[in-house]
Amino acid sequence: DGGITQSPKYLFRKEGQNVTLSCEQNLNHDAMYWYRQDPGQGLRLIYYSQIVNDFQKGDIAEGYSVSREKKESFPLTVTSAQKNPTAFYLCASTVAGLEENYGYTFGSGTRLTVV
Amino acid sequence: QKEVEQNSGPLSVPEGAIASLNCTYSDRGSQSFFWYRQYSGKSPELIMFIYSNGDKEDGRFTAQLNKASQYVSLLIRDSQPSDSATYLCAIRLDTGRRALTFGSGTRLQVQP
């Protein structure tokens, strides 16, 4: 079955540590997105990529970094510069230009906690 | 002003009633409008989207769009306890970014 796989499901980070969240899709979608969700809040855009080897900052990119070396993969690194990283992280994908035909598919999320 | 505004709720309706969820947006360049359902601790699930003024029906769900008033709503007919969740409204601007901008969601409680 096609879909988006996020791993790990739960992640604990120590102060000053960088951690990487994985997002892999087998839908052949070209556009991928990272969102952050805090309790009782909507989703906020961190980074997005519409093509391999290209990505753009979203609304809250500070303290995060991404790469897009393969079409199916869009990992997110939460760096030590991100002062309040505890949140629910969601990866999504779609076909750029055909969003209403394909919709935006979400992964099951990674819950990151600072310990 | 937030780009997408929703009443946080909770909105409480009895089983079998119609639930009406509302969303307003600020950017007139908004191209299409999506409704997602999110159960606690889970990822959002697409209910439906709409991009033309008027109504769009899909089973028990009806989306209504009024671009002049910058208003989009979701009606859920014959509400069931399993519909209890947070409903997220999202808009897509017709810009290069093509990402969704989300409201903070409305929590719906359907009472048995």
Short mmCIF file of C-alpha atoms in Angstrom, two decimals:
data_model
loop_
_atom_site.label_atom_id
_atom_site.label_comp_id
_atom_site.label_asym_id
_atom_site.label_seq_id
_atom_site.Cartn_x
_atom_site.Cartn_y
_atom_site.Cartn_z
CA ASP A 1 0.00 0.00 0.00
CA GLY A 2 1.18 3.50 -0.80
CA GLY A 3 1.65 5.99 1.97
CA ILE A 4 3.96 8.07 4.10
CA THR A 5 6.05 6.49 6.83
CA GLN A 6 7.38 8.60 9.67
CA SER A 7 9.84 7.27 12.20
CA PRO A 8 10.33 7.05 15.03
CA LYS A 9 6.84 7.37 16.51
CA TYR A 10 8.27 8.76 19.77
CA LEU A 11 11.60 10.52 20.21
CA PHE A 12 13.31 11.94 23.25
CA ARG A 13 15.96 14.62 22.94
CA LYS A 14 18.42 15.82 25.51
CA GLU A 15 19.32 19.49 25.80
CA GLY A 16 21.89 20.51 23.19
CA GLN A 17 21.35 17.44 21.03
CA ASN A 18 20.46 17.31 17.34
CA VAL A 19 17.88 14.73 16.30
CA THR A 20 16.62 13.66 12.88
CA LEU A 21 13.05 12.69 12.04
CA SER A 22 12.51 10.43 9.07
CA CYS A 23 9.82 10.83 6.40
CA GLU A 24 9.58 8.39 3.49
CA GLN A 25 6.80 8.16 0.88
CA ASN A 26 6.12 5.66 -1.90
CA LEU A 27 3.33 7.66 -3.53
CA ASN A 28 5.59 9.16 -6.21
CA HIS A 29 4.63 12.61 -4.94
CA ASP A 30 7.05 15.41 -5.80
CA ALA A 31 6.02 17.90 -3.09
CA MET A 32 6.72 17.23 0.58
CA TYR A 33 6.10 19.28 3.71
CA TRP A 34 7.00 19.34 7.39
CA TYR A 35 4.56 20.72 9.96
CA ARG A 36 4.74 21.19 13.68
CA GLN A 37 1.69 20.92 15.95
CA ASP A 38 1.62 22.13 19.55
CA PRO A 39 -1.16 21.07 21.96
CA GLY A 40 -4.50 22.65 21.08
CA GLN A 41 -3.02 24.34 18.03
CA GLY A 42 -3.20 23.91 14.29
CA LEU A 43 -0.31 22.86 12.10
CA ARG A 44 2.49 25.31 11.32
CA LEU A 45 4.72 24.93 8.28
CA ILE A 46 8.43 24.37 8.95
CA TYR A 47 9.92 23.53 5.53
CA TYR A 48 8.69 22.38 2.15
CA SER A 49 10.16 20.92 -0.99
CA GLN A 50 8.59 20.69 -4.43
CA ILE A 51 11.44 19.00 -6.23
CA VAL A 52 14.54 16.96 -5.45
CA ASN A 53 17.54 19.02 -4.29
CA ASP A 54 15.40 22.06 -3.60
CA PHE A 55 13.59 23.17 -0.44
CA GLN A 56 12.23 26.36 1.05
CA LYS A 57 11.67 27.75 4.54
CA GLY A 58 8.16 27.82 5.89
CA ASP A 59 6.81 30.02 8.66
CA ILE A 60 8.85 28.61 11.57
CA ALA A 61 12.12 27.32 10.05
CA GLU A 62 14.50 28.64 12.72
CA GLY A 63 16.26 25.79 14.53
CA TYR A 64 15.39 23.21 11.86
CA SER A 65 17.12 21.89 8.76
CA VAL A 66 16.09 19.54 5.95
CA SER A 67 17.48 17.78 2.90
CA ARG A 68 15.85 16.40 -0.23
CA GLU A 69 18.37 14.13 -1.93
CA LYS A 70 15.76 11.59 -3.08
CA LYS A 71 12.20 12.09 -4.26
CA GLU A 72 10.82 9.69 -1.68
CA SER A 73 12.69 11.04 1.36
CA PHE A 74 12.52 14.34 3.25
CA PRO A 75 14.25 14.10 6.66
CA LEU A 76 13.94 16.88 9.24
CA THR A 77 16.73 17.68 11.71
CA VAL A 78 15.82 19.47 14.91
CA THR A 79 18.97 21.29 15.97
CA SER A 80 20.06 22.51 19.38
CA ALA A 81 19.17 26.03 18.18
CA GLN A 82 15.48 25.11 18.42
CA LYS A 83 14.73 26.17 22.00
CA ASN A 84 11.31 24.64 22.39
CA PRO A 85 11.20 21.51 20.21
CA THR A 86 8.66 19.50 22.19
CA ALA A 87 5.78 19.01 19.74
CA PHE A 88 4.04 16.64 17.33
CA TYR A 89 5.76 16.65 13.92
CA LEU A 90 3.85 15.76 10.78
CA CYS A 91 5.11 15.10 7.27
CA ALA A 92 2.83 15.48 4.25
CA SER A 93 3.08 15.06 0.50
CA THR A 94 1.16 15.79 -2.67
CA VAL A 95 1.58 16.27 -6.40
CA ALA A 96 2.51 19.89 -7.04
CA GLY A 97 -0.04 21.57 -9.29
CA LEU A 98 -2.58 18.79 -8.75
CA GLU A 99 -3.23 19.23 -5.04
CA GLU A 100 -7.00 19.04 -5.43
CA ASN A 101 -6.75 15.84 -7.45
CA TYR A 102 -4.36 14.06 -5.12
CA GLY A 103 -5.00 15.77 -1.80
CA TYR A 104 -2.34 16.14 0.87
CA THR A 105 -1.42 12.82 2.48
CA PHE A 106 -0.09 12.90 6.05
CA GLY A 107 2.18 10.48 7.84
CA SER A 108 1.32 9.21 11.32
CA GLY A 109 3.62 11.71 13.01
CA THR A 110 6.56 11.78 15.41
CA ARG A 111 6.09 13.00 18.96
CA LEU A 112 9.29 14.70 20.14
CA THR A 113 9.93 15.40 23.81
CA VAL A 114 12.85 17.21 25.38
CA VAL A 115 14.13 15.50 28.51
CA GLN B 1 -5.34 38.75 12.47
CA LYS B 2 -4.74 35.07 11.91
CA GLU B 3 -4.91 33.85 8.33
CA VAL B 4 -7.41 31.12 9.22
CA GLU B 5 -9.70 31.47 12.20
CA GLN B 6 -11.81 28.80 13.87
CA ASN B 7 -13.71 28.72 17.12
CA SER B 8 -11.81 26.32 19.37
CA GLY B 9 -15.00 24.93 20.93
CA PRO B 10 -15.85 22.47 22.22
CA LEU B 11 -18.97 22.31 20.11
CA SER B 12 -21.35 19.85 21.71
CA VAL B 13 -24.24 18.31 19.74
CA PRO B 14 -26.53 15.36 20.49
CA GLU B 15 -26.28 12.20 18.44
CA GLY B 16 -28.26 12.46 15.21
CA ALA B 17 -28.12 16.26 15.08
CA ILE B 18 -26.40 18.48 12.51
CA ALA B 19 -23.01 19.84 13.54
CA SER B 20 -21.98 23.13 11.93
CA LEU B 21 -18.29 24.05 11.92
CA ASN B 22 -17.16 27.44 10.71
CA CYS B 23 -13.95 28.95 9.40
CA THR B 24 -13.01 32.43 8.21
CA TYR B 25 -9.89 33.42 6.30
CA SER B 26 -8.14 36.69 5.63
CA ASP B 27 -6.38 36.25 2.28
CA ARG B 28 -8.58 36.80 -0.75
CA GLY B 29 -5.98 34.97 -2.81
CA SER B 30 -6.96 31.71 -1.15
CA GLN B 31 -7.51 29.16 -3.85
CA SER B 32 -8.95 26.06 -2.25
CA PHE B 33 -10.21 25.01 1.12
CA PHE B 34 -9.76 21.72 2.92
CA TRP B 35 -11.41 20.15 5.94
CA TYR B 36 -9.47 17.60 7.99
CA ARG B 37 -10.53 15.53 10.97
CA GLN B 38 -7.98 14.76 13.67
CA TYR B 39 -8.48 12.34 16.52
CA SER B 40 -6.45 12.93 19.65
CA GLY B 41 -2.82 11.88 19.14
CA LYS B 42 -3.36 10.98 15.48
CA SER B 43 -2.55 12.63 12.17
CA PRO B 44 -5.16 14.62 10.20
CA GLU B 45 -7.48 12.77 7.81
CA LEU B 46 -8.92 14.54 4.78
CA ILE B 47 -12.71 14.87 4.82
CA MET B 48 -13.18 16.98 1.72
CA PHE B 49 -12.10 20.10 -0.11
CA ILE B 50 -13.94 22.84 -1.98
CA TYR B 51 -12.79 25.59 -4.33
CA SER B 52 -15.97 26.95 -5.94
CA ASN B 53 -18.61 29.10 -4.27
CA GLY B 54 -21.60 27.13 -3.08
CA ASP B 55 -22.11 23.73 -1.55
CA LYS B 56 -20.33 20.43 -2.05
CA GLU B 57 -21.74 17.26 -0.57
CA ASP B 58 -20.00 13.98 0.22
CA GLY B 59 -22.09 11.50 2.19
CA ARG B 60 -22.99 13.02 5.58
CA PHE B 61 -20.64 15.96 5.00
CA THR B 62 -21.38 19.23 3.20
CA ALA B 63 -18.80 21.96 2.67
CA GLN B 64 -20.04 25.48 1.98
CA LEU B 65 -17.89 28.26 0.53
CA ASN B 66 -18.62 31.98 0.29
CA LYS B 67 -15.58 33.77 -1.12
CA ALA B 68 -17.19 37.22 -0.92
CA SER B 69 -17.58 36.78 2.84
CA GLN B 70 -14.32 34.80 3.15
CA TYR B 71 -16.15 32.07 4.94
CA VAL B 72 -16.15 28.29 4.67
CA SER B 73 -18.15 25.84 6.72
CA LEU B 74 -18.59 22.12 7.22
CA LEU B 75 -21.92 20.54 8.06
CA ILE B 76 -22.07 17.03 9.48
CA ARG B 77 -25.52 15.45 9.26
CA ASP B 78 -26.69 12.65 11.55
CA SER B 79 -23.73 13.21 13.87
CA GLN B 80 -22.34 10.09 15.52
CA PRO B 81 -20.19 9.72 18.66
CA SER B 82 -17.40 8.54 16.33
CA ASP B 83 -17.42 12.03 14.77
CA SER B 84 -16.07 13.42 18.05
CA ALA B 85 -12.70 14.87 17.06
CA THR B 86 -10.98 18.14 16.22
CA TYR B 87 -11.83 19.54 12.80
CA LEU B 88 -9.13 21.53 11.06
CA CYS B 89 -9.83 24.06 8.32
CA ALA B 90 -6.96 24.65 5.88
CA ILE B 91 -6.51 26.96 2.93
CA ARG B 92 -4.19 26.81 -0.04
CA LEU B 93 -3.00 30.02 -1.62
CA ASP B 94 -2.36 30.15 -5.34
CA THR B 95 1.31 30.99 -4.85
CA GLY B 96 4.54 29.15 -5.46
CA ARG B 97 4.47 27.71 -1.97
CA ARG B 98 1.32 25.65 -2.55
CA ALA B 99 1.31 24.53 1.09
CA LEU B 100 -1.71 24.40 3.35
CA THR B 101 -2.23 27.01 6.06
CA PHE B 102 -4.24 25.63 8.98
CA GLY B 103 -6.60 27.05 11.54
CA SER B 104 -6.25 25.95 15.15
CA GLY B 105 -9.23 23.60 14.89
CA THR B 106 -12.67 23.18 16.46
CA ARG B 107 -13.23 20.35 18.91
CA LEU B 108 -16.54 18.57 18.32
CA GLN B 109 -18.24 16.43 20.94
CA VAL B 110 -21.20 14.28 19.90
CA GLN B 111 -23.19 13.23 22.94
CA PRO B 112 -24.81 9.73 22.78
#
